[in-house]
Short mmCIF file of C-alpha atoms in Angstrom, two decimals:
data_model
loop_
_atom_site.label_atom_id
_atom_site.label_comp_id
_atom_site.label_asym_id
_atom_site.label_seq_id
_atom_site.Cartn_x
_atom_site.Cartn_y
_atom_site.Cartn_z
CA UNK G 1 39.95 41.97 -12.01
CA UNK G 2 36.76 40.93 -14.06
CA UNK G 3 33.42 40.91 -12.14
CA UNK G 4 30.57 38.37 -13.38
CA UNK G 5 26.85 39.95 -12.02
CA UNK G 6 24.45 37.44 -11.87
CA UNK G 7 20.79 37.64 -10.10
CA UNK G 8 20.36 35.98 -6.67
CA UNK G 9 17.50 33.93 -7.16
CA UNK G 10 15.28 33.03 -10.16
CA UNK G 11 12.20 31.27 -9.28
CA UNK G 12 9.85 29.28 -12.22
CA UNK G 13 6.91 26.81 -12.24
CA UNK G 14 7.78 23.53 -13.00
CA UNK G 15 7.56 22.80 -16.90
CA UNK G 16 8.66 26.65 -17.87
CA UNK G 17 11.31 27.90 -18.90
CA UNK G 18 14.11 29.46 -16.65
CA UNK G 19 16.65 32.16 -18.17
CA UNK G 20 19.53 32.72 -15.65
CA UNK G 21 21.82 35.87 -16.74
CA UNK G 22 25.81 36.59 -16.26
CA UNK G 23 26.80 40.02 -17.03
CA UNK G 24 30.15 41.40 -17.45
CA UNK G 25 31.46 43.54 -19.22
CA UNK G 26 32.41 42.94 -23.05
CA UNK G 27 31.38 39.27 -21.95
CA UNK G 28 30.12 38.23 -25.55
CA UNK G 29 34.11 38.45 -26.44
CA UNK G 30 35.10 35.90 -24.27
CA UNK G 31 34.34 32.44 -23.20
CA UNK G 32 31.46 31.55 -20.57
CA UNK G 33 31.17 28.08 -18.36
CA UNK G 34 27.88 27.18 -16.33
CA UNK G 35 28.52 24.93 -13.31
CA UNK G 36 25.30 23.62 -11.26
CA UNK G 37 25.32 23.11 -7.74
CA UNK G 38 23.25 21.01 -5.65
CA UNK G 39 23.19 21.33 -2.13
CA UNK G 40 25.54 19.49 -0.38
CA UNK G 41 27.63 18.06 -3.94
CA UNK G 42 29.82 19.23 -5.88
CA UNK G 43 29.71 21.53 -8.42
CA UNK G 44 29.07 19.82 -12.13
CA UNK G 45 29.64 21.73 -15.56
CA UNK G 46 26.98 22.05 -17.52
CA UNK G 47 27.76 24.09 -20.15
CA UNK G 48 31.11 24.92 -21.03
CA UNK G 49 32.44 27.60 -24.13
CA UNK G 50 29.02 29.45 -23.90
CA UNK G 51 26.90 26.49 -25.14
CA UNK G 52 28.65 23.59 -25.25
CA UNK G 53 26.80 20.65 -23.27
CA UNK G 54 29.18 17.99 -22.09
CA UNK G 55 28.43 14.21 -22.30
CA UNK G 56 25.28 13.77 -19.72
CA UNK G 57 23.88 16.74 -19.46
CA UNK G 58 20.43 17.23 -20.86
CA UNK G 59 19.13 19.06 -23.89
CA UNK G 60 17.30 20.93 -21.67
CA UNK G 61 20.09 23.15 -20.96
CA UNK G 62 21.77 25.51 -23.10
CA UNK G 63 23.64 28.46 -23.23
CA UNK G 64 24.21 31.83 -24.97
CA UNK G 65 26.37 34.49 -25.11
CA UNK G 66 26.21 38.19 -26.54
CA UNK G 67 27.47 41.63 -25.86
CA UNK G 68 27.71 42.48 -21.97
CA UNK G 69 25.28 39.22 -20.82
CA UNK G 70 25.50 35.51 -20.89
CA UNK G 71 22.61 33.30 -20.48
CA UNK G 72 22.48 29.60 -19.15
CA UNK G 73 18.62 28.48 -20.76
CA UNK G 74 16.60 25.41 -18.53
CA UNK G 75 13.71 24.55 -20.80
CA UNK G 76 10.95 22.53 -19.63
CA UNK G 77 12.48 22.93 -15.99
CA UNK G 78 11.76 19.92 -13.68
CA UNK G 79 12.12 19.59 -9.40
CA UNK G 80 15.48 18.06 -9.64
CA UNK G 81 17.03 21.25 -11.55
CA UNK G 82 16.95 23.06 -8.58
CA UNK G 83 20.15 24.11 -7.65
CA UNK G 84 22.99 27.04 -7.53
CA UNK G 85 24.17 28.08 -10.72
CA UNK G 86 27.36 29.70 -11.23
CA UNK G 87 29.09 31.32 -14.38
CA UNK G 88 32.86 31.34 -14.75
CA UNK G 89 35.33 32.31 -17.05
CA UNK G 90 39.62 32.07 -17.74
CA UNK G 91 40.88 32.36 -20.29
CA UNK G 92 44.70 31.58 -18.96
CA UNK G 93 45.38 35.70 -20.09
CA UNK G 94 46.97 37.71 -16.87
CA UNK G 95 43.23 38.33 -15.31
CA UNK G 96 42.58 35.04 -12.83
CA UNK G 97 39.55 32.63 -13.53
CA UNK G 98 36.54 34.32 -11.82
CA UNK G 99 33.06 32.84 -10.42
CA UNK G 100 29.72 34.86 -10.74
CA UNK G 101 27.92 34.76 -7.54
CA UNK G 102 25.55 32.37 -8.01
CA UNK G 103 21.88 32.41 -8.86
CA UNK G 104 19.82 30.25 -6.88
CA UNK G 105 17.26 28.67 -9.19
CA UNK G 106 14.05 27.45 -7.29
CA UNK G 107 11.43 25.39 -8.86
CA UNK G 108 7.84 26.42 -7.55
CA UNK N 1 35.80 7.54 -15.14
CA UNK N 2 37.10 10.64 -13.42
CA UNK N 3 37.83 10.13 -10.16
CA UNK N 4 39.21 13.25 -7.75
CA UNK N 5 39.44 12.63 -3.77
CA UNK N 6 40.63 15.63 -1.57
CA UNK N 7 42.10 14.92 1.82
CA UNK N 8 43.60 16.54 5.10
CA UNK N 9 41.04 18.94 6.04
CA UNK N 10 40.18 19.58 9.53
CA UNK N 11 40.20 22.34 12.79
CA UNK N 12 43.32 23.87 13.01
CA UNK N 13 44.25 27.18 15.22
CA UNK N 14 44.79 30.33 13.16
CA UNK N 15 48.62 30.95 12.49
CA UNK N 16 48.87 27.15 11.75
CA UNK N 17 49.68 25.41 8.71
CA UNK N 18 47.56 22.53 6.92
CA UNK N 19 48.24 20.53 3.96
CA UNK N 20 45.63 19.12 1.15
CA UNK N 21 45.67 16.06 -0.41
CA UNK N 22 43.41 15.12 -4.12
CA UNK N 23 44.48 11.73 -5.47
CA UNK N 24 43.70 11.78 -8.86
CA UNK N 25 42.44 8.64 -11.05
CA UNK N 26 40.96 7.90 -14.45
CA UNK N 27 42.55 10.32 -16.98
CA UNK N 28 46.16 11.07 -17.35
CA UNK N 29 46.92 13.36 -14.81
CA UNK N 30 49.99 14.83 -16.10
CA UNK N 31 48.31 16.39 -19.05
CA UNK N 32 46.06 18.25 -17.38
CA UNK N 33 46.05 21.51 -15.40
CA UNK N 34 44.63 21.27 -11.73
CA UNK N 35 42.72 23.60 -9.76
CA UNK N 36 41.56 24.58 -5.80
CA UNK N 37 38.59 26.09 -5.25
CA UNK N 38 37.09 26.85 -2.61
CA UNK N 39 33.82 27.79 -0.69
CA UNK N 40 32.57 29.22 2.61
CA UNK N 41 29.48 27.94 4.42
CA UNK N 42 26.15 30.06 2.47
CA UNK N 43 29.19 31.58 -0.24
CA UNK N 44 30.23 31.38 -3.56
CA UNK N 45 32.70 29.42 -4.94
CA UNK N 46 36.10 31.51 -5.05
CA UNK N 47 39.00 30.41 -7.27
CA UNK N 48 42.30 29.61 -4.91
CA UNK N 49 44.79 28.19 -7.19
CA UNK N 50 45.88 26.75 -10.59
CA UNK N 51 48.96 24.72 -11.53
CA UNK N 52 49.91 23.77 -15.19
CA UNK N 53 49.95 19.66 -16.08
CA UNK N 54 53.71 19.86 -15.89
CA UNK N 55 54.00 22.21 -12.72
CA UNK N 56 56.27 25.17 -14.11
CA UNK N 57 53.48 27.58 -14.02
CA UNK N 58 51.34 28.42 -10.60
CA UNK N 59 49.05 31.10 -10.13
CA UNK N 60 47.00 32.01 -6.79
CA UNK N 61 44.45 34.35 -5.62
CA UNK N 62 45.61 37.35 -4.30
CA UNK N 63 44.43 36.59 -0.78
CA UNK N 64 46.32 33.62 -0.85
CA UNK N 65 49.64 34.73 -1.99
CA UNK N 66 52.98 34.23 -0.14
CA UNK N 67 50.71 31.88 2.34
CA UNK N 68 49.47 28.91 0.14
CA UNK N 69 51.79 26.85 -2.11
CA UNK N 70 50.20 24.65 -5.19
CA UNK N 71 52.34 21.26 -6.11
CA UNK N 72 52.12 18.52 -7.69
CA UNK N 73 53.17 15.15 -7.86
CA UNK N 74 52.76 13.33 -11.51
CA UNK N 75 54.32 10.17 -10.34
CA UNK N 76 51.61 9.77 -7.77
CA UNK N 77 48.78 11.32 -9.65
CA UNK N 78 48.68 13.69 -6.45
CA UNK N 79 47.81 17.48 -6.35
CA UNK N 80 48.52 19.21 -3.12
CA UNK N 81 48.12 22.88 -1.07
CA UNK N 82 50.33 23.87 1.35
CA UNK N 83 48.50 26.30 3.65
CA UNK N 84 50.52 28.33 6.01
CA UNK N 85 49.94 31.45 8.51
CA UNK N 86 45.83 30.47 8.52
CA UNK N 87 43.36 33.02 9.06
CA UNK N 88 39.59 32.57 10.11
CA UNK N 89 38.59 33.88 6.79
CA UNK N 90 40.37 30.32 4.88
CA UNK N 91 37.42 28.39 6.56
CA UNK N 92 35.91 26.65 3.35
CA UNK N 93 35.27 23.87 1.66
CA UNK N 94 38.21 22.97 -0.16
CA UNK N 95 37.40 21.50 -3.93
CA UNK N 96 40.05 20.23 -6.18
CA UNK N 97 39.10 20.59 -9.65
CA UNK N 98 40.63 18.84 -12.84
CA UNK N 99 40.64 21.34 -15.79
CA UNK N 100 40.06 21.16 -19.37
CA UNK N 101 43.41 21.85 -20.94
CA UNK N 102 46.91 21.93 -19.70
CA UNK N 103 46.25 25.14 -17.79
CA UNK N 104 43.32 26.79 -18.84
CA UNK N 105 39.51 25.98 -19.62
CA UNK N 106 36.59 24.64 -18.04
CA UNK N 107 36.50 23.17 -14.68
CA UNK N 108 35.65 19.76 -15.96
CA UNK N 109 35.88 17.92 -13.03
CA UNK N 110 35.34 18.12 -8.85
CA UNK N 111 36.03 16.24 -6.32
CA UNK N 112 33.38 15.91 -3.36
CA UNK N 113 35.26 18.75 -1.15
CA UNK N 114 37.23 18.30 1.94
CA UNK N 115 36.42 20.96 4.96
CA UNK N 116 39.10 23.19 7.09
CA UNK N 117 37.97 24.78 10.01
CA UNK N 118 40.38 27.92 10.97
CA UNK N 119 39.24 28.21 14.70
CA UNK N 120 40.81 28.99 17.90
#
């Protein structure tokens, strides 16, 4: 089945800019969702179809997607965006809907 | 709004069965495809099962196949999992998850989790 790579942790100062990466192969062809995951909650999308921000989330995050690596983008990162971030994609074809690991995103 | 509440977790002895509840409220639930995921204390989330708005189509991890059954009832705006012949390894949080489309898409929605414990 399809394997997302992402980093374990990405660490940035407050007010910078944090770039967490999903690689896979070919992934540019298909369609990439960002969930964020605070400890303790839920999961919450916050990007879905590469870089699509649903109704709440800030402008602060975006998303990108190219070749064999996705990107979820945290501009201007604050304390409160610290989190888990996972990538995911299904696209309802015969391969099931896989996670990426998780990147753990800590805000110094 | 979107409202998803799972139910029916707790310790059970390996070999056992369990069955999870998510009553669904504020969106039509029988247009929309539903999902299980779940996640292990310190883990990643990992995918369990999908079934499509109108139930005809199921799919399941492999490591949950012939074991776990996905249902659902529209009438009650109810999605449930039948787990059977636990192992230790099914000890997760158990999410239900409303998704985007019929069947496929984003994982628009979670509920808050419920936990099973597979533990002699």
């Amino acid at each position: 089945s399809y394997v997302l790579t992402q980093p374990p942790s990405v660490s940035v100062a407050p007010g910078k800019t944090a770039s967490i990466t999903c690689g896979g192969n070919n992934i540019g062809s298909k369609n990439v969702h960002w969930y964020q995951q605070k400890p303790g909650q839920a999961p919450v999308l916050v990007i879905s179809y590469n870089g699509d921000r649903p109704s709440g989330i800030p402008e602060r995050f975006s998303g990108s997607n190219s070749g064999n690596t996705a990107t979820l983008t945290i501009n201007r990162v604050e304390a409160g965006d610290e989190a888990d971030y996972y990538c995911q994609l299904w696209d309802g074809s015969s391969d099931p809907p896989v996670f990426g690991g998780g990147t753990r995103l800590t805000v110094l | 709004q979107v409202q998803l509440v799972e139910s029916g977790g707790g310790v059970v002895q390996p070999g056992r069965s369990l069955k999870l509840s998510c009553a669904a409220s504020g969106f039509i639930f029988s247009s929309y495809g539903m999902h299980w995921v779940r996640q292990a204390s310190g883990k990643g989330l990992e995918w369990v099962a999908v079934i499509a708005y109108d139930g005809n189509e199921k799919y399941y991890t492999d490591s949950v196949k012939g074991r776990f059954t996905i249902s659902r009832d529209n009438s009650k705006n109810t999605l449930y999992l039948q787990m059977n012949s636990l192992r230790d390894e099914d000890t997760a949080v158990y999410y239900c998850a409303k998704s985007e489309g019929a069947v496929a898409g984003t994982f628009e929605y979670w509920g808050q989790g419920t936990l099973v414990t597979v533990s002699s």
